Structure formats: C-alpha cells, structure tokens
C-alpha cells in the first residue's frame, strides 16, 4: 500500500468512525468499508473541483487576479468546517467583483476540498473581504491557498 492509500484509508476510518476492534467486523469487511469511505471522500473533492470549474466557466471577460488576493489563517469552525478570510485588492479604475478559488489541502499538499468565493463590488483602488468555507468537515493540518482568481 502506498503512503497516500494508507493515509486515505486512515482518514476514512477516522471520518466514518469505523473500528477494526468490533467483533462483528472481519478485517476484510473493515477494509471494504474504509475503501468505500475513501472513495466517497475522493468523489466529494472531485465534485467540489468540478463545481469550481463551472463557476469560473460562467465568468465572461475576466482578468487573472491571483496576485491581488490574500488569504488569512485557516480556522476550524464549531461544525468542523474550515474557514479562511479572503481579501481582494482592486487595482482597476472602476468597481469590480472577484471570483476566488480556494483549495484546502493537508500538510503535504494533498487536495481536501475546493470552494469558490465571490467578493462583490470592490471599489476602484480599494479592497473587499469574503470568507471561504469548506464544503465538509476537515481535520488535521489544513492549509489554504488561492488556486485561481478572476476580476470581472
């Protein structure tokens, strides 16, 4: 088993509350349940990434603004979801909105979730704020990075 597969299985076990100590579960049953949970987690990330792509596809006449966006420090909310502040600086000469894709990763850079935040009506020469919130509870060393950002 690779390190990634082992980590995914352990994460799936932790997320689903499975235990290999149950008298009712054989080792193969536990492994099957863990693999199923890991598959669902992978599908959730794929779905979130696809939704982010669709959101950006809907934007017409956007300008790359990745360098104009800053993120705060990720924090875990009471429901287990990760949040991070998003600040977009508008260098244009009129009010603009920003679409920002924030990727939540683990300490090794593995993608855990992706969300798109819209920061609307940022005044010319000013900045606007928003909050990115993960689509599900994340655990461990969660980090956030701007994957892409568009000003429109």
Coordinates of C-alpha atoms in Angstrom, one line a residue:
X1 CA 0.0 0.0 0.0
X2 CA 1.3 3.5 -0.9
X3 CA 1.6 6.2 1.7
X4 CA -1.3 8.0 0.1
X5 CA -3.6 4.9 0.1
X6 CA -2.7 4.3 3.8
X7 CA -3.4 7.9 4.7
X8 CA -6.7 7.9 2.8
X9 CA -7.8 4.7 4.5
X10 CA -6.9 6.0 7.9
X11 CA -8.7 9.3 7.2
X12 CA -11.7 7.3 6.0
X13 CA -11.7 5.2 9.2
X14 CA -11.5 8.3 11.3
X15 CA -14.2 10.1 9.4
X16 CA -16.7 7.2 9.4
X17 CA -16.0 6.0 13.0
X18 CA -15.0 2.5 11.8
X19 CA -13.1 0.3 14.2
X20 CA -11.2 -2.9 13.5
X21 CA -11.9 -3.9 17.1
X22 CA -15.5 -4.8 16.6
X23 CA -16.4 -8.5 17.0
X24 CA -18.9 -8.2 14.1
X25 CA -16.4 -6.9 11.5
X26 CA -13.8 -9.0 9.8
X27 CA -10.6 -7.4 8.7
X28 CA -11.8 -7.6 5.0
X29 CA -15.1 -6.0 6.0
X30 CA -13.4 -3.1 7.7
X31 CA -11.0 -2.7 4.8
X32 CA -14.0 -2.7 2.4
X33 CA -15.9 -0.1 4.4
X34 CA -12.8 2.1 4.6
X35 CA -12.2 1.8 0.9
X36 CA -15.8 2.8 0.3
X37 CA -15.5 5.8 2.6
X38 CA -12.2 6.8 0.9
X39 CA -13.9 6.6 -2.5
X40 CA -16.8 8.8 -1.3
X41 CA -14.3 11.4 0.0
X42 CA -12.5 11.4 -3.3
X43 CA -15.8 11.8 -5.1
X44 CA -16.6 14.8 -2.9
X45 CA -13.3 16.5 -3.8
X46 CA -13.8 15.8 -7.5
X47 CA -17.3 17.2 -7.3
X48 CA -16.1 20.4 -5.5
X49 CA -13.4 20.9 -8.0
X50 CA -15.8 20.4 -10.9
X51 CA -18.2 22.9 -9.4
X52 CA -15.4 25.4 -9.0
X53 CA -14.6 25.0 -12.7
X54 CA -18.2 25.5 -13.7
X55 CA -18.3 28.7 -11.7
X56 CA -15.3 30.1 -13.5
X57 CA -16.6 29.0 -16.9
X58 CA -19.6 31.2 -16.3
X59 CA -17.5 34.4 -16.0
X60 CA -17.1 36.4 -19.1
X61 CA -14.3 39.0 -19.7
X62 CA -12.5 38.1 -16.5
X63 CA -8.9 39.1 -15.8
X64 CA -6.4 37.0 -13.9
X65 CA -6.2 38.4 -10.4
X66 CA -4.5 35.7 -8.4
X67 CA -1.7 38.1 -7.3
X68 CA -4.4 40.6 -6.0
X69 CA -5.9 38.1 -3.5
X70 CA -4.6 37.3 0.0
X71 CA -5.8 34.7 2.5
X72 CA -5.8 34.8 6.2
X73 CA -5.0 31.8 8.5
X74 CA -7.4 28.9 8.3
X75 CA -9.5 28.1 11.3
X76 CA -11.9 25.3 12.3
X77 CA -15.5 26.4 12.9
X78 CA -17.6 24.7 15.6
X79 CA -19.2 22.4 12.9
X80 CA -15.7 21.1 11.9
X81 CA -15.6 23.1 8.6
X82 CA -12.6 25.1 7.8
X83 CA -12.9 28.8 7.1
X84 CA -10.4 31.3 5.9
X85 CA -10.6 35.1 5.2
X86 CA -10.2 36.3 1.7
X87 CA -9.1 39.8 0.8
X88 CA -9.2 41.0 -2.8
X89 CA -7.5 44.3 -3.9
X90 CA -8.9 46.1 -6.9
X91 CA -6.3 47.9 -9.0
X92 CA -8.8 48.7 -11.7
X93 CA -10.3 52.2 -12.2
X94 CA -13.9 51.1 -11.6
X95 CA -15.7 48.8 -9.1
X96 CA -15.1 45.1 -9.9
X97 CA -16.0 41.7 -8.4
X98 CA -13.7 38.8 -7.8
X99 CA -14.2 35.0 -8.1
X100 CA -11.6 33.2 -6.0
X101 CA -11.0 29.5 -5.9
X102 CA -9.6 28.5 -2.5
X103 CA -8.1 25.0 -2.2
X104 CA -7.9 23.4 1.2
X105 CA -5.0 21.0 1.4
X106 CA -3.3 18.8 4.1
X107 CA 0.2 19.5 5.3
X108 CA 1.7 17.6 2.3
X109 CA -0.3 19.5 -0.3
X110 CA -3.0 16.9 -1.0
X111 CA -6.3 18.5 -2.0
X112 CA -9.0 18.0 0.6
X113 CA -11.6 20.5 -0.7
X114 CA -12.1 23.4 -3.2
X115 CA -14.5 26.3 -2.9
X116 CA -15.2 29.4 -4.9
X117 CA -15.8 32.7 -3.1
X118 CA -17.2 35.8 -4.7
X119 CA -16.1 39.2 -3.4
X120 CA -18.6 41.6 -5.0
X121 CA -18.4 45.3 -5.8
X122 CA -14.9 46.1 -4.7
X123 CA -14.4 49.8 -5.2
X124 CA -11.6 51.1 -7.5
X125 CA -8.3 51.2 -5.6
X126 CA -10.0 49.5 -2.6
X127 CA -10.2 46.1 -1.2
X128 CA -13.1 43.7 -0.4
X129 CA -13.4 40.8 2.0
X130 CA -15.1 37.4 2.0
X131 CA -14.8 34.1 3.7
X132 CA -14.1 30.7 2.2
X133 CA -15.8 27.8 3.9
X134 CA -15.0 24.2 3.2
X135 CA -17.9 22.1 1.9
X136 CA -17.5 19.5 4.7
X137 CA -15.6 19.0 8.0
X138 CA -11.8 18.8 7.5
X139 CA -9.4 17.6 10.1
X140 CA -5.6 17.6 10.7
X141 CA -3.2 20.2 9.4
X142 CA -5.5 22.1 7.0
X143 CA -3.9 24.8 4.8
X144 CA -5.5 27.1 2.3
X145 CA -4.2 28.5 -1.0
X146 CA -5.5 30.6 -3.8
X147 CA -5.8 28.3 -6.8
X148 CA -7.1 30.9 -9.2
X149 CA -8.8 34.3 -9.1
X150 CA -10.5 36.4 -11.7
X151 CA -11.5 40.0 -11.6
X152 CA -14.6 40.9 -13.6

